[in-house]
Every structure is written in structure tokens, then in C-alpha cells.
Amino acid sequence: GENVEQHPSTLSVQEGDSAVIKCTYSDSASNYFPWYKQELGKRPQLIIDIRSNVGEKKDQRIAVTLNKTAKHFSLHITETQPEDSAVYFCAALGGGADGLTFGKGTHLIIQP
Amino acid sequence: DTAVSQTPKYLVTQMGNDKSIKCEQNLGHDTMYWYKQDSKKFLKIMFSYNNKELIINETVPNRFSPKSPDKAHLNLHINSLELGDSAVYFCASSQLDRVYGYTFGSGTRLTVV
């Protein structure tokens, strides 16, 4: 099955700086890569996603890049704000109905 | 009008008991899932189910069983609860033939004492 590795496990950045979280996946058949943000005590919520036929996608301060050859994808957050503090999960979806495989999460801390 | 709803939100129970967590989605999705989030925040899939098939993660003990009375519901039944079952359980749904992100329920925090 799919295996998703996510780094770093904790990331601390100064407010206003950029944050980058990286993930790799193992299944070359995976074709959909969402990113979720989970605030303390709440459900994971989709913030951005990318499909395998696209190399980059941007939505305001967040962007995701995908390198299918290398089987890795990254989340970029620019001009970080205190409300960006949360746990971020990358995920990959292969064929079939066996569900998203998640990375282990990155705890992003925005220092004032 | 919550898209994916779970009940209860909190569940505290003794070892050895049997309990159920209910999940309902009103999105018209054809596939539902159960995920377990442990104390280290790792989200691990337990089951996925649509009208055609049930896929079980091989690491899930057979004390856990999903039950789907209809397309909009996927309940999780747990027999003989153990201390290690304490976690947050999330239900989610998606439409299999569309490559969309999943919608998660608000979670059920299960504490076994």
C-alpha cells in the first residue's frame, strides 16, 4: 500500500516568515494530494489540494508543489500569521477505495 | 446542516465494554471511512466502505466492526474495549468517482478506563 513520509515533525517560524513542509509518497499510482490543517481539538480541514496532472497550485498565502518523478510534494505558507499555528497533514490517494494515506503531521508554531 | 456528523463527541467507558459510535453524512457521498488518531496525532485509516466493498486495514483488530445501515451512515462498533483503544475516532466521506478531498466529522474522543 501507500506510504507517506512527512517532514519536519515540528516547525517553528517567526511571524511573517515562510514555512515549508515536505512529503514523499511511495505509490506511483497515487494521483491526488491534499493538505489538511488541524487546530487543537478540531477536525482536520482541507486547505489545498493538487492532482497529479498539475505541478503547482496557489491559493492566496498557501501553495503546493508536486514533483511526480521524485514522488514528493510540498506545502508553502508565506507571510505566516499566528492563526496559521496548527498541525498540518499531507496525504496521498491511490486507486481504489482504500482511502487517503496521511503523513504523520507537522506541528507548525508561529512565534510572535 | 453539518455535512458529516458523529455522535457522541466524548465517550468514557470501562475496559471490556462494547460501544458504538455513529456517523452520518448528508453530502450524498458514496464512500465513508473511519480513521483513528492516536495521542501522537497520527491519522490512520481503519475502514473504507462504499456500496460495493468494505476495505479493512489489516492492522485493525477484529473487535472493531463497521456497520452501514444505508449509504448515509457508517457506524463503528467496538467489542471488549481495551485501554489502547483510547483515541480520537474520525469519520469521513467522499465521492469515489470524483477526486475531491474528504470531509471529516468532528471526531469522537474515546477514553477507556
PDB file of C-alpha atoms in Angstrom:
ATOM      1  CA  GLY A   1       0.000   0.000   0.000  1.00  0.00           C
ATOM      2  CA  GLU A   2       0.851   3.675   0.006  1.00  0.00           C
ATOM      3  CA  ASN A   3       3.387   5.089   2.452  1.00  0.00           C
ATOM      4  CA  VAL A   4       3.637   8.828   3.094  1.00  0.00           C
ATOM      5  CA  GLU A   5       6.588  10.409   4.892  1.00  0.00           C
ATOM      6  CA  GLN A   6       6.306  13.971   6.212  1.00  0.00           C
ATOM      7  CA  HIS A   7       8.997  16.342   7.488  1.00  0.00           C
ATOM      8  CA  PRO A   8       9.620  18.097   9.752  1.00  0.00           C
ATOM      9  CA  SER A   9       7.539  16.892  12.673  1.00  0.00           C
ATOM     10  CA  THR A  10       7.776  20.329  14.302  1.00  0.00           C
ATOM     11  CA  LEU A  11       8.454  23.650  12.612  1.00  0.00           C
ATOM     12  CA  SER A  12       8.823  26.958  14.396  1.00  0.00           C
ATOM     13  CA  VAL A  13       8.979  30.172  12.360  1.00  0.00           C
ATOM     14  CA  GLN A  14       8.816  33.873  13.117  1.00  0.00           C
ATOM     15  CA  GLU A  15       5.582  35.622  12.265  1.00  0.00           C
ATOM     16  CA  GLY A  16       5.825  36.973   8.742  1.00  0.00           C
ATOM     17  CA  ASP A  17       8.363  34.396   7.593  1.00  0.00           C
ATOM     18  CA  SER A  18       7.628  31.491   5.251  1.00  0.00           C
ATOM     19  CA  ALA A  19       7.085  27.865   6.233  1.00  0.00           C
ATOM     20  CA  VAL A  20       7.695  24.809   4.073  1.00  0.00           C
ATOM     21  CA  ILE A  21       6.528  21.277   4.847  1.00  0.00           C
ATOM     22  CA  LYS A  22       7.652  18.371   2.683  1.00  0.00           C
ATOM     23  CA  CYS A  23       6.163  14.964   1.950  1.00  0.00           C
ATOM     24  CA  THR A  24       7.158  11.944  -0.089  1.00  0.00           C
ATOM     25  CA  TYR A  25       4.973   9.072  -1.225  1.00  0.00           C
ATOM     26  CA  SER A  26       5.723   5.566  -2.405  1.00  0.00           C
ATOM     27  CA  ASP A  27       2.903   4.547  -4.759  1.00  0.00           C
ATOM     28  CA  SER A  28       3.441   5.888  -8.264  1.00  0.00           C
ATOM     29  CA  ALA A  29      -0.274   5.301  -8.963  1.00  0.00           C
ATOM     30  CA  SER A  30      -1.275   7.932  -6.397  1.00  0.00           C
ATOM     31  CA  ASN A  31      -2.938  10.809  -8.177  1.00  0.00           C
ATOM     32  CA  TYR A  32      -4.357  13.180  -5.578  1.00  0.00           C
ATOM     33  CA  PHE A  33      -2.529  15.005  -2.799  1.00  0.00           C
ATOM     34  CA  PRO A  34      -4.496  17.080  -0.292  1.00  0.00           C
ATOM     35  CA  TRP A  35      -3.231  19.053   2.674  1.00  0.00           C
ATOM     36  CA  TYR A  36      -5.197  19.300   5.896  1.00  0.00           C
ATOM     37  CA  LYS A  37      -4.951  21.725   8.797  1.00  0.00           C
ATOM     38  CA  GLN A  38      -5.987  20.562  12.235  1.00  0.00           C
ATOM     39  CA  GLU A  39      -6.358  23.028  15.070  1.00  0.00           C
ATOM     40  CA  LEU A  40      -6.315  21.794  18.639  1.00  0.00           C
ATOM     41  CA  GLY A  41      -9.402  19.757  19.450  1.00  0.00           C
ATOM     42  CA  LYS A  42     -10.915  20.165  15.993  1.00  0.00           C
ATOM     43  CA  ARG A  43     -11.353  18.100  12.861  1.00  0.00           C
ATOM     44  CA  PRO A  44      -8.840  18.079  10.007  1.00  0.00           C
ATOM     45  CA  GLN A  45      -9.906  20.577   7.355  1.00  0.00           C
ATOM     46  CA  LEU A  46      -8.828  20.632   3.742  1.00  0.00           C
ATOM     47  CA  ILE A  47      -6.801  23.747   2.923  1.00  0.00           C
ATOM     48  CA  ILE A  48      -5.436  22.970  -0.531  1.00  0.00           C
ATOM     49  CA  ASP A  49      -5.044  20.016  -2.844  1.00  0.00           C
ATOM     50  CA  ILE A  50      -3.271  19.122  -6.061  1.00  0.00           C
ATOM     51  CA  ARG A  51      -3.903  16.499  -8.683  1.00  0.00           C
ATOM     52  CA  SER A  52      -1.198  14.577 -10.480  1.00  0.00           C
ATOM     53  CA  ASN A  53      -1.609  16.425 -13.776  1.00  0.00           C
ATOM     54  CA  VAL A  54      -0.609  19.737 -12.167  1.00  0.00           C
ATOM     55  CA  GLY A  55       2.804  20.802 -10.895  1.00  0.00           C
ATOM     56  CA  GLU A  56       1.823  23.753  -8.717  1.00  0.00           C
ATOM     57  CA  LYS A  57      -1.256  25.338  -7.228  1.00  0.00           C
ATOM     58  CA  LYS A  58      -1.623  28.527  -5.243  1.00  0.00           C
ATOM     59  CA  ASP A  59      -4.365  29.976  -3.078  1.00  0.00           C
ATOM     60  CA  GLN A  60      -3.512  33.327  -1.513  1.00  0.00           C
ATOM     61  CA  ARG A  61      -0.713  32.685   1.029  1.00  0.00           C
ATOM     62  CA  ILE A  62      -0.567  28.936   0.565  1.00  0.00           C
ATOM     63  CA  ALA A  63       0.820  26.954  -2.335  1.00  0.00           C
ATOM     64  CA  VAL A  64       1.528  23.328  -3.064  1.00  0.00           C
ATOM     65  CA  THR A  65       4.073  21.890  -5.477  1.00  0.00           C
ATOM     66  CA  LEU A  66       4.224  18.353  -6.824  1.00  0.00           C
ATOM     67  CA  ASN A  67       7.135  16.508  -8.386  1.00  0.00           C
ATOM     68  CA  LYS A  68       5.762  13.226  -9.730  1.00  0.00           C
ATOM     69  CA  THR A  69       9.118  11.969 -10.909  1.00  0.00           C
ATOM     70  CA  ALA A  70      10.634  12.297  -7.472  1.00  0.00           C
ATOM     71  CA  LYS A  71       7.347  11.428  -5.763  1.00  0.00           C
ATOM     72  CA  HIS A  72       7.355  14.378  -3.432  1.00  0.00           C
ATOM     73  CA  PHE A  73       5.121  17.336  -2.757  1.00  0.00           C
ATOM     74  CA  SER A  74       5.412  20.362  -0.535  1.00  0.00           C
ATOM     75  CA  LEU A  75       3.241  22.940   1.217  1.00  0.00           C
ATOM     76  CA  HIS A  76       4.422  26.542   1.271  1.00  0.00           C
ATOM     77  CA  ILE A  77       2.908  29.162   3.554  1.00  0.00           C
ATOM     78  CA  THR A  78       4.080  32.749   3.078  1.00  0.00           C
ATOM     79  CA  GLU A  79       3.697  35.724   5.428  1.00  0.00           C
ATOM     80  CA  THR A  80       2.808  33.430   8.302  1.00  0.00           C
ATOM     81  CA  GLN A  81       0.338  34.648  10.905  1.00  0.00           C
ATOM     82  CA  PRO A  82      -0.461  33.447  14.441  1.00  0.00           C
ATOM     83  CA  GLU A  83      -3.635  31.747  13.201  1.00  0.00           C
ATOM     84  CA  ASP A  84      -1.505  29.510  10.979  1.00  0.00           C
ATOM     85  CA  SER A  85      -0.351  27.672  14.112  1.00  0.00           C
ATOM     86  CA  ALA A  86      -1.773  24.139  13.867  1.00  0.00           C
ATOM     87  CA  VAL A  87      -0.870  20.598  12.868  1.00  0.00           C
ATOM     88  CA  TYR A  88      -0.644  20.131   9.105  1.00  0.00           C
ATOM     89  CA  PHE A  89      -1.079  16.774   7.398  1.00  0.00           C
ATOM     90  CA  CYS A  90      -0.210  15.805   3.876  1.00  0.00           C
ATOM     91  CA  ALA A  91      -1.956  12.840   2.286  1.00  0.00           C
ATOM     92  CA  ALA A  92      -1.928  10.771  -0.871  1.00  0.00           C
ATOM     93  CA  LEU A  93      -4.722   8.907  -2.613  1.00  0.00           C
ATOM     94  CA  GLY A  94      -4.078   5.937  -4.838  1.00  0.00           C
ATOM     95  CA  GLY A  95      -6.540   3.976  -6.925  1.00  0.00           C
ATOM     96  CA  GLY A  96      -9.404   2.075  -5.360  1.00  0.00           C
ATOM     97  CA  ALA A  97     -11.436   2.751  -2.252  1.00  0.00           C
ATOM     98  CA  ASP A  98      -8.790   2.176   0.391  1.00  0.00           C
ATOM     99  CA  GLY A  99      -8.704   5.773   1.480  1.00  0.00           C
ATOM    100  CA  LEU A 100      -6.239   8.579   1.942  1.00  0.00           C
ATOM    101  CA  THR A 101      -2.900   7.724   3.493  1.00  0.00           C
ATOM    102  CA  PHE A 102      -1.713  10.524   5.775  1.00  0.00           C
ATOM    103  CA  GLY A 103       1.710  11.690   6.775  1.00  0.00           C
ATOM    104  CA  LYS A 104       2.439  11.876  10.492  1.00  0.00           C
ATOM    105  CA  GLY A 105       1.792  15.585  10.690  1.00  0.00           C
ATOM    106  CA  THR A 106       3.822  18.740  11.220  1.00  0.00           C
ATOM    107  CA  HIS A 107       3.214  20.923  14.241  1.00  0.00           C
ATOM    108  CA  LEU A 108       3.672  24.461  12.929  1.00  0.00           C
ATOM    109  CA  ILE A 109       4.364  27.086  15.565  1.00  0.00           C
ATOM    110  CA  ILE A 110       4.297  30.769  14.631  1.00  0.00           C
ATOM    111  CA  GLN A 111       6.426  32.813  17.001  1.00  0.00           C
ATOM    112  CA  PRO A 112       5.232  36.409  17.558  1.00  0.00           C
TER     113      PRO A 112
ATOM    114  CA  ASP B   1     -26.821  21.203   8.313  1.00  0.00           C
ATOM    115  CA  THR B   2     -23.500  19.657   9.352  1.00  0.00           C
ATOM    116  CA  ALA B   3     -22.029  17.725   6.434  1.00  0.00           C
ATOM    117  CA  VAL B   4     -20.544  14.827   8.439  1.00  0.00           C
ATOM    118  CA  SER B   5     -21.787  14.374  11.981  1.00  0.00           C
ATOM    119  CA  GLN B   6     -20.602  11.977  14.661  1.00  0.00           C
ATOM    120  CA  THR B   7     -22.083  11.054  17.995  1.00  0.00           C
ATOM    121  CA  PRO B   8     -21.127  11.050  20.739  1.00  0.00           C
ATOM    122  CA  LYS B   9     -18.406  13.699  20.877  1.00  0.00           C
ATOM    123  CA  TYR B  10     -16.968  12.197  24.059  1.00  0.00           C
ATOM    124  CA  LEU B  11     -17.199   8.631  25.284  1.00  0.00           C
ATOM    125  CA  VAL B  12     -15.748   7.367  28.551  1.00  0.00           C
ATOM    126  CA  THR B  13     -16.174   3.677  29.250  1.00  0.00           C
ATOM    127  CA  GLN B  14     -14.666   0.791  31.164  1.00  0.00           C
ATOM    128  CA  MET B  15     -12.448  -1.926  29.787  1.00  0.00           C
ATOM    129  CA  GLY B  16     -14.352  -4.870  28.448  1.00  0.00           C
ATOM    130  CA  ASN B  17     -17.453  -2.908  27.453  1.00  0.00           C
ATOM    131  CA  ASP B  18     -18.961  -2.800  23.971  1.00  0.00           C
ATOM    132  CA  LYS B  19     -19.668   0.605  22.444  1.00  0.00           C
ATOM    133  CA  SER B  20     -20.765   2.181  19.194  1.00  0.00           C
ATOM    134  CA  ILE B  21     -20.002   5.492  17.509  1.00  0.00           C
ATOM    135  CA  LYS B  22     -22.444   6.784  14.941  1.00  0.00           C
ATOM    136  CA  CYS B  23     -21.640   8.691  11.761  1.00  0.00           C
ATOM    137  CA  GLU B  24     -23.966  10.290   9.254  1.00  0.00           C
ATOM    138  CA  GLN B  25     -23.209  12.315   6.132  1.00  0.00           C
ATOM    139  CA  ASN B  26     -25.665  14.433   4.145  1.00  0.00           C
ATOM    140  CA  LEU B  27     -23.352  15.142   1.222  1.00  0.00           C
ATOM    141  CA  GLY B  28     -24.620  12.343  -0.972  1.00  0.00           C
ATOM    142  CA  HIS B  29     -21.155  10.775  -0.980  1.00  0.00           C
ATOM    143  CA  ASP B  30     -20.846   7.108  -1.856  1.00  0.00           C
ATOM    144  CA  THR B  31     -17.862   6.225   0.319  1.00  0.00           C
ATOM    145  CA  MET B  32     -17.313   6.563   4.056  1.00  0.00           C
ATOM    146  CA  TYR B  33     -14.296   5.978   6.243  1.00  0.00           C
ATOM    147  CA  TRP B  34     -13.181   5.600   9.812  1.00  0.00           C
ATOM    148  CA  TYR B  35      -9.846   6.965  10.942  1.00  0.00           C
ATOM    149  CA  LYS B  36      -8.135   6.627  14.312  1.00  0.00           C
ATOM    150  CA  GLN B  37      -5.995   9.470  15.634  1.00  0.00           C
ATOM    151  CA  ASP B  38      -3.709   8.433  18.460  1.00  0.00           C
ATOM    152  CA  SER B  39      -2.045  10.569  21.118  1.00  0.00           C
ATOM    153  CA  LYS B  40       0.784  11.406  18.706  1.00  0.00           C
ATOM    154  CA  LYS B  41      -1.778  12.814  16.246  1.00  0.00           C
ATOM    155  CA  PHE B  42      -1.144  10.105  13.666  1.00  0.00           C
ATOM    156  CA  LEU B  43      -4.240   9.629  11.443  1.00  0.00           C
ATOM    157  CA  LYS B  44      -4.575   6.004  10.451  1.00  0.00           C
ATOM    158  CA  ILE B  45      -7.296   4.573   8.282  1.00  0.00           C
ATOM    159  CA  MET B  46      -9.317   1.748   9.774  1.00  0.00           C
ATOM    160  CA  PHE B  47     -12.049   1.092   7.208  1.00  0.00           C
ATOM    161  CA  SER B  48     -13.384   2.370   3.957  1.00  0.00           C
ATOM    162  CA  TYR B  49     -16.805   1.357   2.723  1.00  0.00           C
ATOM    163  CA  ASN B  50     -18.965   2.013  -0.280  1.00  0.00           C
ATOM    164  CA  ASN B  51     -21.862   0.158  -1.822  1.00  0.00           C
ATOM    165  CA  LYS B  52     -19.505  -2.226  -3.488  1.00  0.00           C
ATOM    166  CA  GLU B  53     -16.901  -3.148  -0.971  1.00  0.00           C
ATOM    167  CA  LEU B  54     -15.547  -2.909   2.524  1.00  0.00           C
ATOM    168  CA  ILE B  55     -11.815  -2.473   2.811  1.00  0.00           C
ATOM    169  CA  ILE B  56     -10.301  -3.187   6.191  1.00  0.00           C
ATOM    170  CA  ASN B  57      -6.860  -2.099   7.270  1.00  0.00           C
ATOM    171  CA  GLU B  58      -5.169  -5.347   8.174  1.00  0.00           C
ATOM    172  CA  THR B  59      -3.833  -3.937  11.438  1.00  0.00           C
ATOM    173  CA  VAL B  60      -7.313  -3.257  12.834  1.00  0.00           C
ATOM    174  CA  PRO B  61      -8.357  -5.838  15.452  1.00  0.00           C
ATOM    175  CA  ASN B  62     -11.498  -7.775  14.644  1.00  0.00           C
ATOM    176  CA  ARG B  63     -13.079  -6.292  17.776  1.00  0.00           C
ATOM    177  CA  PHE B  64     -13.789  -3.301  15.541  1.00  0.00           C
ATOM    178  CA  SER B  65     -16.589  -3.641  13.016  1.00  0.00           C
ATOM    179  CA  PRO B  66     -18.229  -1.064  10.755  1.00  0.00           C
ATOM    180  CA  LYS B  67     -21.937  -1.253  10.162  1.00  0.00           C
ATOM    181  CA  SER B  68     -23.693   0.609   7.379  1.00  0.00           C
ATOM    182  CA  PRO B  69     -27.499   0.586   7.584  1.00  0.00           C
ATOM    183  CA  ASP B  70     -27.663   2.786   4.483  1.00  0.00           C
ATOM    184  CA  LYS B  71     -25.491   4.876   2.199  1.00  0.00           C
ATOM    185  CA  ALA B  72     -25.529   7.892   4.526  1.00  0.00           C
ATOM    186  CA  HIS B  73     -24.402   6.080   7.672  1.00  0.00           C
ATOM    187  CA  LEU B  74     -21.326   4.181   8.751  1.00  0.00           C
ATOM    188  CA  ASN B  75     -21.299   3.299  12.429  1.00  0.00           C
ATOM    189  CA  LEU B  76     -18.315   1.893  14.281  1.00  0.00           C
ATOM    190  CA  HIS B  77     -18.903  -0.879  16.783  1.00  0.00           C
ATOM    191  CA  ILE B  78     -16.180  -1.893  19.207  1.00  0.00           C
ATOM    192  CA  ASN B  79     -16.298  -5.042  21.331  1.00  0.00           C
ATOM    193  CA  SER B  80     -14.338  -5.771  24.501  1.00  0.00           C
ATOM    194  CA  LEU B  81     -12.751  -2.330  24.740  1.00  0.00           C
ATOM    195  CA  GLU B  82      -9.097  -2.126  25.770  1.00  0.00           C
ATOM    196  CA  LEU B  83      -7.029   0.707  27.225  1.00  0.00           C
ATOM    197  CA  GLY B  84      -5.147   1.014  23.938  1.00  0.00           C
ATOM    198  CA  ASP B  85      -8.360   1.826  22.100  1.00  0.00           C
ATOM    199  CA  SER B  86      -8.350   5.275  23.711  1.00  0.00           C
ATOM    200  CA  ALA B  87      -8.023   7.768  20.860  1.00  0.00           C
ATOM    201  CA  VAL B  88      -9.995  10.206  18.757  1.00  0.00           C
ATOM    202  CA  TYR B  89     -12.006   8.496  16.033  1.00  0.00           C
ATOM    203  CA  PHE B  90     -12.899  10.452  12.922  1.00  0.00           C
ATOM    204  CA  CYS B  91     -15.498   9.549  10.366  1.00  0.00           C
ATOM    205  CA  ALA B  92     -15.084  10.936   6.823  1.00  0.00           C
ATOM    206  CA  SER B  93     -16.812  10.718   3.483  1.00  0.00           C
ATOM    207  CA  SER B  94     -16.004  11.275  -0.174  1.00  0.00           C
ATOM    208  CA  GLN B  95     -17.327  10.648  -3.665  1.00  0.00           C
ATOM    209  CA  LEU B  96     -15.177   7.910  -5.124  1.00  0.00           C
ATOM    210  CA  ASP B  97     -15.504   8.833  -8.778  1.00  0.00           C
ATOM    211  CA  ARG B  98     -14.511  12.440  -8.125  1.00  0.00           C
ATOM    212  CA  VAL B  99     -11.050  13.327  -6.929  1.00  0.00           C
ATOM    213  CA  TYR B 100     -12.098  15.522  -4.020  1.00  0.00           C
ATOM    214  CA  GLY B 101     -10.746  15.877  -0.542  1.00  0.00           C
ATOM    215  CA  TYR B 102     -12.505  14.085   2.201  1.00  0.00           C
ATOM    216  CA  THR B 103     -14.883  15.775   4.597  1.00  0.00           C
ATOM    217  CA  PHE B 104     -14.276  14.825   8.192  1.00  0.00           C
ATOM    218  CA  GLY B 105     -16.674  14.615  11.085  1.00  0.00           C
ATOM    219  CA  SER B 106     -15.889  16.460  14.301  1.00  0.00           C
ATOM    220  CA  GLY B 107     -14.437  13.394  15.969  1.00  0.00           C
ATOM    221  CA  THR B 108     -15.261  11.205  18.967  1.00  0.00           C
ATOM    222  CA  ARG B 109     -12.811  11.179  21.845  1.00  0.00           C
ATOM    223  CA  LEU B 110     -12.920   7.668  23.317  1.00  0.00           C
ATOM    224  CA  THR B 111     -11.380   7.128  26.741  1.00  0.00           C
ATOM    225  CA  VAL B 112     -11.195   3.616  28.108  1.00  0.00           C
ATOM    226  CA  VAL B 113     -10.582   3.383  31.858  1.00  0.00           C
TER     227      VAL B 113
END
